[in-house]
CSV table of C-alpha atoms in Angstrom, one decimal:
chain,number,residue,atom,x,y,z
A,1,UNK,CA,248.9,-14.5,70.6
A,2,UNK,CA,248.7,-17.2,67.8
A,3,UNK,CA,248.2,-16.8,64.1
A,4,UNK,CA,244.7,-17.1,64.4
A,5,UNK,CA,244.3,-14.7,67.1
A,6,UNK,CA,245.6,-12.1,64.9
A,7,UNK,CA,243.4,-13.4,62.1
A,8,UNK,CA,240.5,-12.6,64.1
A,9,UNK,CA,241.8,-9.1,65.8
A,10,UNK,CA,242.1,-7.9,62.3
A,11,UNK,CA,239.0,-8.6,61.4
A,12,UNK,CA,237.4,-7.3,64.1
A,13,UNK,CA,239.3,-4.3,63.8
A,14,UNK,CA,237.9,-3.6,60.1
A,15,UNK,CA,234.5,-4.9,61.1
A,16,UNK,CA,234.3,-1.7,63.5
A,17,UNK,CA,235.4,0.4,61.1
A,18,UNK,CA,233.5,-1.0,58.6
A,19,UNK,CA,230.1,-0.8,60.5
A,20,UNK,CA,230.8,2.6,61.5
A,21,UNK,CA,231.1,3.8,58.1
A,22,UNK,CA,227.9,1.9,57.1
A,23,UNK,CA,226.1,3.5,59.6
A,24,UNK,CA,227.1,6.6,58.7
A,25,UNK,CA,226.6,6.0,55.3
A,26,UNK,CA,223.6,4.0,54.5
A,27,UNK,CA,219.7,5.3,55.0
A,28,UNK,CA,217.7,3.1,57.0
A,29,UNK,CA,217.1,-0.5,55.7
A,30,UNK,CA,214.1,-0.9,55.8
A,31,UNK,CA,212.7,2.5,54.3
A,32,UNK,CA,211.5,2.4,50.7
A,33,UNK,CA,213.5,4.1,48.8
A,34,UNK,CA,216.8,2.4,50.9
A,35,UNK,CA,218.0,0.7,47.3
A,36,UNK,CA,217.8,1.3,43.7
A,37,UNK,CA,215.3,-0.4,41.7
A,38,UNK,CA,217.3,-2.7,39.9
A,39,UNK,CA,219.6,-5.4,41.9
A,40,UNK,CA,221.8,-6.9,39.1
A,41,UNK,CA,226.0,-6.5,40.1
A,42,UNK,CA,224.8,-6.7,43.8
A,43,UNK,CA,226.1,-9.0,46.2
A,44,UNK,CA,224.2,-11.6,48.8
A,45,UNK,CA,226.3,-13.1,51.1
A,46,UNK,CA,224.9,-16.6,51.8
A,47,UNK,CA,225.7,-18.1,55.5
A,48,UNK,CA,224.7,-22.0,56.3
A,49,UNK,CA,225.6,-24.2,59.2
A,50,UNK,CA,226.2,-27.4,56.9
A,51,UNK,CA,225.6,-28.3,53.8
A,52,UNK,CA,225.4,-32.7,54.4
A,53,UNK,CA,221.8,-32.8,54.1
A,54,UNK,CA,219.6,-33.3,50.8
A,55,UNK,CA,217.3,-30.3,52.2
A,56,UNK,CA,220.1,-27.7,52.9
A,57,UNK,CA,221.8,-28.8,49.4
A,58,UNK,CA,218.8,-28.0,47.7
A,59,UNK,CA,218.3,-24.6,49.7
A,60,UNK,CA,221.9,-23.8,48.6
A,61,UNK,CA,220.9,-24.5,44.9
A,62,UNK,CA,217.6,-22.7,45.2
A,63,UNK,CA,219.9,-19.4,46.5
A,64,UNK,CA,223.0,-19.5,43.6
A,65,UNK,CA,220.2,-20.7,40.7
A,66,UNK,CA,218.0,-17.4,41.6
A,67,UNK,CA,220.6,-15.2,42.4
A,68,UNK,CA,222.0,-15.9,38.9
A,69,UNK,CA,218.4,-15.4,37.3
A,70,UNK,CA,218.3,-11.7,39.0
A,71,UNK,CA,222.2,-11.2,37.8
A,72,UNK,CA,223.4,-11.1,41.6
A,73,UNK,CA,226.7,-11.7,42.3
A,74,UNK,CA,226.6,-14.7,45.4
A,75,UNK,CA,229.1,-15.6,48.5
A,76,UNK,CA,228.5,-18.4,49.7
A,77,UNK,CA,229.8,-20.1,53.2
A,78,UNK,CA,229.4,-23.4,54.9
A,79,UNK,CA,230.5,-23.5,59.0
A,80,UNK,CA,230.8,-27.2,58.6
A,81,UNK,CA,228.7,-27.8,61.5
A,82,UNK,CA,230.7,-25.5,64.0
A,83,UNK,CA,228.9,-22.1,65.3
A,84,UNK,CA,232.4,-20.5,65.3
A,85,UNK,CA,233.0,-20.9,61.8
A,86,UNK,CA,229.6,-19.7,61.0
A,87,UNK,CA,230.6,-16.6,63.3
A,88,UNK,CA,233.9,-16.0,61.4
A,89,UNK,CA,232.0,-16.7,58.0
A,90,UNK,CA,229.7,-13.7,59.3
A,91,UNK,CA,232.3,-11.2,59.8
A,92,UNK,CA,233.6,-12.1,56.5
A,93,UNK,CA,230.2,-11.2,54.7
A,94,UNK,CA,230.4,-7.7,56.8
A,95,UNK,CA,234.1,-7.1,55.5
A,96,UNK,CA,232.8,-8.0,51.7
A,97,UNK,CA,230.6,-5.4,52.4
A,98,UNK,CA,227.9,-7.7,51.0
A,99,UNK,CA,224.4,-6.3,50.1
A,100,UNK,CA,222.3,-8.5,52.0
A,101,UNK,CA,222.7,-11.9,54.0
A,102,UNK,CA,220.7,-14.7,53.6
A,103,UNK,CA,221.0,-16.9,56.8
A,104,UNK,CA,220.8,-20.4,57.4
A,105,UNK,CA,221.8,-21.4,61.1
A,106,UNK,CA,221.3,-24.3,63.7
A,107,UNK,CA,222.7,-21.9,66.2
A,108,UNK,CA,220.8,-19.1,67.0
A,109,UNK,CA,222.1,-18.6,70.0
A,110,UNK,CA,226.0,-19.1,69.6
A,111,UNK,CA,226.0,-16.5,66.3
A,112,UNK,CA,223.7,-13.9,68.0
A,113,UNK,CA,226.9,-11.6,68.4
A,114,UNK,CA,227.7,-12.0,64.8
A,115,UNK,CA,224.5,-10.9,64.0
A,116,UNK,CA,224.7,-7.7,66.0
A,117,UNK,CA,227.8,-6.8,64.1
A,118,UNK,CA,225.5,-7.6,60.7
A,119,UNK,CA,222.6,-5.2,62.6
A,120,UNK,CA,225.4,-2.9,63.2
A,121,UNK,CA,226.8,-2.8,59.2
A,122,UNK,CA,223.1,-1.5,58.2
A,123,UNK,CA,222.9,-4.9,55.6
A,124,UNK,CA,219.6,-6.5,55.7
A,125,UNK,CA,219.1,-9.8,56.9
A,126,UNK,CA,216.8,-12.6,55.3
A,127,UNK,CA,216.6,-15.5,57.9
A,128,UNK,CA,215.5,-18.9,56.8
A,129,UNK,CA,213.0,-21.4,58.6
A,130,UNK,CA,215.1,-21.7,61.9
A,131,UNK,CA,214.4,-18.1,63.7
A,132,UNK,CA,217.6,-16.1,64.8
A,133,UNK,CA,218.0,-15.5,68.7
A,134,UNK,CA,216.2,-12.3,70.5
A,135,UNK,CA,217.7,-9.5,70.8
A,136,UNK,CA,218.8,-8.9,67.0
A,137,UNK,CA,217.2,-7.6,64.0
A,138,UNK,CA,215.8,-8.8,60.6
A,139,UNK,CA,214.6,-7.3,57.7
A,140,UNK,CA,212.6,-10.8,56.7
A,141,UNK,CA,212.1,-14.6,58.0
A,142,UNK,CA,210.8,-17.0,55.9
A,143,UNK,CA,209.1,-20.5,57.8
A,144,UNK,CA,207.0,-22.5,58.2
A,145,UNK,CA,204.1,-23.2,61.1
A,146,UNK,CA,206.6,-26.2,62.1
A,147,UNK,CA,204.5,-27.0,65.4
A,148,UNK,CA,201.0,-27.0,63.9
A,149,UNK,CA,202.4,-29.3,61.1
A,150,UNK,CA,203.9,-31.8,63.8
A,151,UNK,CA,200.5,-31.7,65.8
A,152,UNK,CA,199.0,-32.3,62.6
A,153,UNK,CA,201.6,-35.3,62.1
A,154,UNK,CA,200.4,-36.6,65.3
A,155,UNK,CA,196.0,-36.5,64.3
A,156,UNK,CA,197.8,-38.3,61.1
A,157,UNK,CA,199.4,-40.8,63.6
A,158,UNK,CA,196.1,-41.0,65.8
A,159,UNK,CA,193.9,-42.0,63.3
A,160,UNK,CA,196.1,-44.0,61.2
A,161,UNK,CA,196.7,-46.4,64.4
A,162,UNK,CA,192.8,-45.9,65.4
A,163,UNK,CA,194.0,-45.0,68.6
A,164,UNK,CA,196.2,-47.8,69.3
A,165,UNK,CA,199.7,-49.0,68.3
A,166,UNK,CA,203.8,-49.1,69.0
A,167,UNK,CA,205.6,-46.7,67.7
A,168,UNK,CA,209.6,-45.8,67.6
A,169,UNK,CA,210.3,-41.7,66.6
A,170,UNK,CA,213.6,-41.4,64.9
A,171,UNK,CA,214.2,-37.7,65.0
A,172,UNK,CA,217.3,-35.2,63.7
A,173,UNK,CA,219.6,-32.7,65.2
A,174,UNK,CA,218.7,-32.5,69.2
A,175,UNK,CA,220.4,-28.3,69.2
A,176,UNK,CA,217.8,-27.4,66.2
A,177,UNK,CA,214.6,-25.7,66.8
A,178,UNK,CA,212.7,-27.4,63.9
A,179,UNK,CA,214.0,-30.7,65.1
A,180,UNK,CA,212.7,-30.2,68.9
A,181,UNK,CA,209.0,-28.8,67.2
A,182,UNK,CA,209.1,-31.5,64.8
A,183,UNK,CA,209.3,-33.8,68.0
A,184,UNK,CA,207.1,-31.2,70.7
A,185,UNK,CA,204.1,-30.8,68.6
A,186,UNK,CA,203.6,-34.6,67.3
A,187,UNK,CA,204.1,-35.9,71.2
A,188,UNK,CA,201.7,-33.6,72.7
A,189,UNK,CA,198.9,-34.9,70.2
A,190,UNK,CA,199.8,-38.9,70.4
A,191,UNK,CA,201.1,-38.8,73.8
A,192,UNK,CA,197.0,-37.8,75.0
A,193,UNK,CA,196.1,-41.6,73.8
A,194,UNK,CA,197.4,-43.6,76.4
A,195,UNK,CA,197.3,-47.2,74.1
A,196,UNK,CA,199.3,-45.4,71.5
A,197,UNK,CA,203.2,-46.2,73.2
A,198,UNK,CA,206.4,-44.5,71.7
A,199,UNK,CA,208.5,-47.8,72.5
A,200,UNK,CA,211.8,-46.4,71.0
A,201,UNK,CA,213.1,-43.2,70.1
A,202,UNK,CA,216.5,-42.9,68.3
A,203,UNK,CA,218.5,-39.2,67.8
A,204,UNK,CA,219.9,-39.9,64.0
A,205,UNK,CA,221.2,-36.3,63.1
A,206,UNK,CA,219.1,-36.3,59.6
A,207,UNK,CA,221.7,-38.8,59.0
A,208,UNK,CA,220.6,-42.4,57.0
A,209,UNK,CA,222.8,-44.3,58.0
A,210,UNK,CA,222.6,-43.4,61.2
A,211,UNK,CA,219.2,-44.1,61.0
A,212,UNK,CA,219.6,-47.0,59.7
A,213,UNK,CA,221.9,-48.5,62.9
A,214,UNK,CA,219.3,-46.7,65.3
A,215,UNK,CA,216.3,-48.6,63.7
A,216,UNK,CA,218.4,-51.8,63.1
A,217,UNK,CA,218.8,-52.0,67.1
A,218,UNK,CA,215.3,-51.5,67.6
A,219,UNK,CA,214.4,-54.1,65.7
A,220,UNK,CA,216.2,-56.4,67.4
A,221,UNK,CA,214.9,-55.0,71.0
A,222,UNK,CA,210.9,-55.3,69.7
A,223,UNK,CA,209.0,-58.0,68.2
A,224,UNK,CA,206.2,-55.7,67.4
A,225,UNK,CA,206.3,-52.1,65.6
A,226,UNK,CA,203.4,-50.5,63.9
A,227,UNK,CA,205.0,-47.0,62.7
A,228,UNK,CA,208.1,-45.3,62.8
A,229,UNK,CA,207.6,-41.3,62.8
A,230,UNK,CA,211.0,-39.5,61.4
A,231,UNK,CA,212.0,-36.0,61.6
A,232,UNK,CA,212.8,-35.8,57.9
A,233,UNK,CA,213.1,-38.6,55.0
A,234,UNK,CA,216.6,-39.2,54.4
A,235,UNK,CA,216.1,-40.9,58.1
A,236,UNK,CA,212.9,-42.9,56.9
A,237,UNK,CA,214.2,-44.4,54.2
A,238,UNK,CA,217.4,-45.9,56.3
A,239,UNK,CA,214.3,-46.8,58.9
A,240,UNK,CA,212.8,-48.7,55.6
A,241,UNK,CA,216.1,-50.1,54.8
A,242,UNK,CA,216.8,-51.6,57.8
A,243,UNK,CA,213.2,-53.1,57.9
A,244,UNK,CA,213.0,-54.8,54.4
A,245,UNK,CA,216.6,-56.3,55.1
A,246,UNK,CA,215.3,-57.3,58.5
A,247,UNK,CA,212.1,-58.9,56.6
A,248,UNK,CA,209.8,-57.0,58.6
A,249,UNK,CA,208.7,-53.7,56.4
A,250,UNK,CA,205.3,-55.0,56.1
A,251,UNK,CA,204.3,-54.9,59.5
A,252,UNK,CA,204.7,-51.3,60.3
A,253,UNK,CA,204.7,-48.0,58.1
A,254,UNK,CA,207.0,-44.8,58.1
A,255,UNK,CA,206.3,-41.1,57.9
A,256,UNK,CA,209.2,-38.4,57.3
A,257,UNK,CA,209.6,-34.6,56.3
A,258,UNK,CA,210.6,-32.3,53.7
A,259,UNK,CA,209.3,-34.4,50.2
A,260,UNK,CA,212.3,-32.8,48.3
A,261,UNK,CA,214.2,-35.5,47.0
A,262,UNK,CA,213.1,-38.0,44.0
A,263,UNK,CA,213.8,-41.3,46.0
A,264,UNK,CA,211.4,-39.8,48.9
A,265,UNK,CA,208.8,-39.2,46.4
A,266,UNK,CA,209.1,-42.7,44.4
A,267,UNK,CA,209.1,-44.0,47.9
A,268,UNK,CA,205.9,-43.0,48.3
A,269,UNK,CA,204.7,-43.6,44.7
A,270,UNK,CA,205.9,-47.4,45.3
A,271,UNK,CA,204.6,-47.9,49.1
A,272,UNK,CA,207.9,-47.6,51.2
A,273,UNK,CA,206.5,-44.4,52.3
A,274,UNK,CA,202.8,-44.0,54.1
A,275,UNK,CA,203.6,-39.7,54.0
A,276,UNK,CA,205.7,-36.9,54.2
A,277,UNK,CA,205.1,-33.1,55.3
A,278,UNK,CA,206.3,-30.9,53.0
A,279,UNK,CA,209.3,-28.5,53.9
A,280,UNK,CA,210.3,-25.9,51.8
A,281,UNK,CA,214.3,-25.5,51.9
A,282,UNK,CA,213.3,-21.6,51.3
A,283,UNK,CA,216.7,-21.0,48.7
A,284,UNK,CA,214.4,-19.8,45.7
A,285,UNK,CA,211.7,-17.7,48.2
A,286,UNK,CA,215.4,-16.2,50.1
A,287,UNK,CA,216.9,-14.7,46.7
A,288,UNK,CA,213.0,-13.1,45.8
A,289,UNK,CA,212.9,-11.8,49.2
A,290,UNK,CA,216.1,-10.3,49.5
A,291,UNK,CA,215.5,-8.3,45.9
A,292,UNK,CA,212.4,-6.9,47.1
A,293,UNK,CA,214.1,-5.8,49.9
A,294,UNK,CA,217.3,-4.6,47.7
A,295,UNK,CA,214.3,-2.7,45.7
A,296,UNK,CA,213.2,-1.2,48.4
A,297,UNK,CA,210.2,-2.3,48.6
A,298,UNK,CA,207.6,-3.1,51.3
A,299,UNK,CA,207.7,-6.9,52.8
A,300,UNK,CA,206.6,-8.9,56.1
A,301,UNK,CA,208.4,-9.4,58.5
A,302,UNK,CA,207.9,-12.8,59.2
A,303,UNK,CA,206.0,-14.9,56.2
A,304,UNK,CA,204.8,-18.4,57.1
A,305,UNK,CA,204.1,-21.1,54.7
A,306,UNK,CA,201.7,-24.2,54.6
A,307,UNK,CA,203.6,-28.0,55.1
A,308,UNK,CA,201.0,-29.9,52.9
A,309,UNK,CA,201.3,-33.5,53.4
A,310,UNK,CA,202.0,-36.0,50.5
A,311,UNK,CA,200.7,-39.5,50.2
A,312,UNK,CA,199.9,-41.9,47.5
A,313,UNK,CA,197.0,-40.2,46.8
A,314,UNK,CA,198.2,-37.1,46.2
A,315,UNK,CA,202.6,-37.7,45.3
A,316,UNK,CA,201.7,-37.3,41.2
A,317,UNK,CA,201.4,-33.2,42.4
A,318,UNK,CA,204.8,-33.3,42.8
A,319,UNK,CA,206.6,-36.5,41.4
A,320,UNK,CA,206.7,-37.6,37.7
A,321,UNK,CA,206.4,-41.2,37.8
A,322,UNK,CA,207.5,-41.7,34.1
A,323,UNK,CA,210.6,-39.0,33.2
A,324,UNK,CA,211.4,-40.5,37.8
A,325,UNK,CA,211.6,-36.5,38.3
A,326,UNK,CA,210.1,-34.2,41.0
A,327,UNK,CA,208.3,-31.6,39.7
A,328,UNK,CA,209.8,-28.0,39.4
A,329,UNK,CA,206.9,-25.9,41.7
A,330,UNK,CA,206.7,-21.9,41.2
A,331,UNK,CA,208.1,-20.2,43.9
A,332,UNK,CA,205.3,-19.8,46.9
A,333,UNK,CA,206.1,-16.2,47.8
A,334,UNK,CA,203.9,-13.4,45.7
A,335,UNK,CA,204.4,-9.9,46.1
């Protein structure tokens, strides 16, 4: 048995122990009077796959900066893009005996026996966006309507291209759920207009530069491109990159998702950008949840949100053209 191996037997050992004790020892979750009122001094453990993109960064923010207004003490771990880190990171949270876990995950499927363990423990779970696997429990699960905004991406598409057009989808992490709906839901809609033709399609990992090779190639392969759809907008703006140095960006235009960042937004503003969906990174709306569940208090399980869509039209809601800063937005959730 290696170092490691006794690492983890250890901790397994205390996390049966631990979740014993909790079950013996805590009422039920999910009852009203399961917590005090007040919250301040308590602890949320705060579990992410990665942290290398603009939208998880600003969920991670969203979580320590409310936390901190509430006076709750935060854990927070990052897997580093490997489910079995994100398991360990877990059991950790169980052994702190944190109050409530906020999870963040890419991999349903490979933490689901983590989770257990969490269900086991009696702690409360807030998930966020991405569901968790069957078979587990959670007290709340903050999304959004991911496929209905991607068929709506694909009308936007339609109509757009009256019909007819080229197109090359640039799209993120194949294993994520958001990233496959992101894809499903737009293809079913432009995929019914036989004259609309998805010429390319490039997996870029939410990463620019990435995108940025992916699109350069495509360029290269086709003389003609009318749009290029993109599964979020760190990805369109390397697709816009590589087309201005390429001296083509005015023959085609570029859609992406999640209209969090202050270069999306100017991108817009200035042109580079037909759109973006909207996707809330659900840090802020996590903390609020998890206190009203730390109160005690009653919540849904499951509480969807809307993706609006931002253009030109419509960008000065949420960029400040003159201070080049995106609007702070009050929190979505109201209880």
């Amino acid at each position: 048995m290696t170092q490691g191996d006794k690492g983890r037997a250890s901790r397994r050992d205390i996390l049966k122990l631990g979740a014993g004790a909790a079950a013996f020892a805590a009422p039920s979750i999910w009852s009203s009077g399961s917590f005090a009122q007040a919250v301040e001094g308590k602890t949320v453990g705060f579990t992410m796959s990665f942290s290398n993109t603009e939208w998880i960064k600003q969920q991670q923010a969203g979580v320590e900066e409310i936390a901190k207004k509430y006076g709750l003490k935060t854990v927070v771990y990052d897997a580093n893009d490997q489910p079995a880190k994100q398991i360990r990171d877990i059991e950790d949270l169980i052994t702190r005996n944190v109050d409530i876990i906020i999870i963040s995950t890419y991999y349903a499927e490979a933490i689901t026996p983590a989770v257990r363990e969490i269900n086991q423990a009696k702690i409360p779970i807030v998930v966020l966006s991405s569901p968790l696997a069957g078979g587990v429990d959670f007290a709340c699960h903050l999304a959004t309507d991911t496929l209905a905004t991607a068929r709506s991406a694909g009308d936007y598409y339609v109509k757009k291209l009256n019909g007819k057009g080229l197109v090359v989808q640039i799209e993120g992490k194949p294993g994520s759920l958001i990233n496959q709906q992101r894809g499903k839901g737009w293809r079913e809609v432009v995929e019914k207009h036989p004259d609309i033709k998805i010429i390319g399609h490039i997996v870029a990992n939410y990463d620019r530069t990435q995108a940025i090779k992916g699109m350069e190639d495509m360029l290269q392969a086709n003389q003609q491109i009318d749009a290029v759809y993109c599964h979020n907008d760190d990805m369109a703006l390397g697709a816009v990159r590589a087309a201005k140095e390429a001296g083509r960006k005015d023959q085609m235009w570029f859609t992406g998702y999640d209209g969090l960042t202050v270069e999306a937004l100017e991108g817009i503003y200035k042109g580079d950008l037909e759109a973006v969906w909207e996707y809330l990174p659900f840090g802020v709306e996590g903390v609020e949840a998890a206190v009203q569940i730390l109160r005690g208090k009653p919540i849904q399980k499951t509480i969807s949100f809307e993706s609006p869509l931002i253009t030109k039209a419509n960008v000065t809601e949420w960029y400040d053209p003159d201070a080049r800063k995106r609007k702070v937005l009050p929190s979505r959730l109201t209880f």
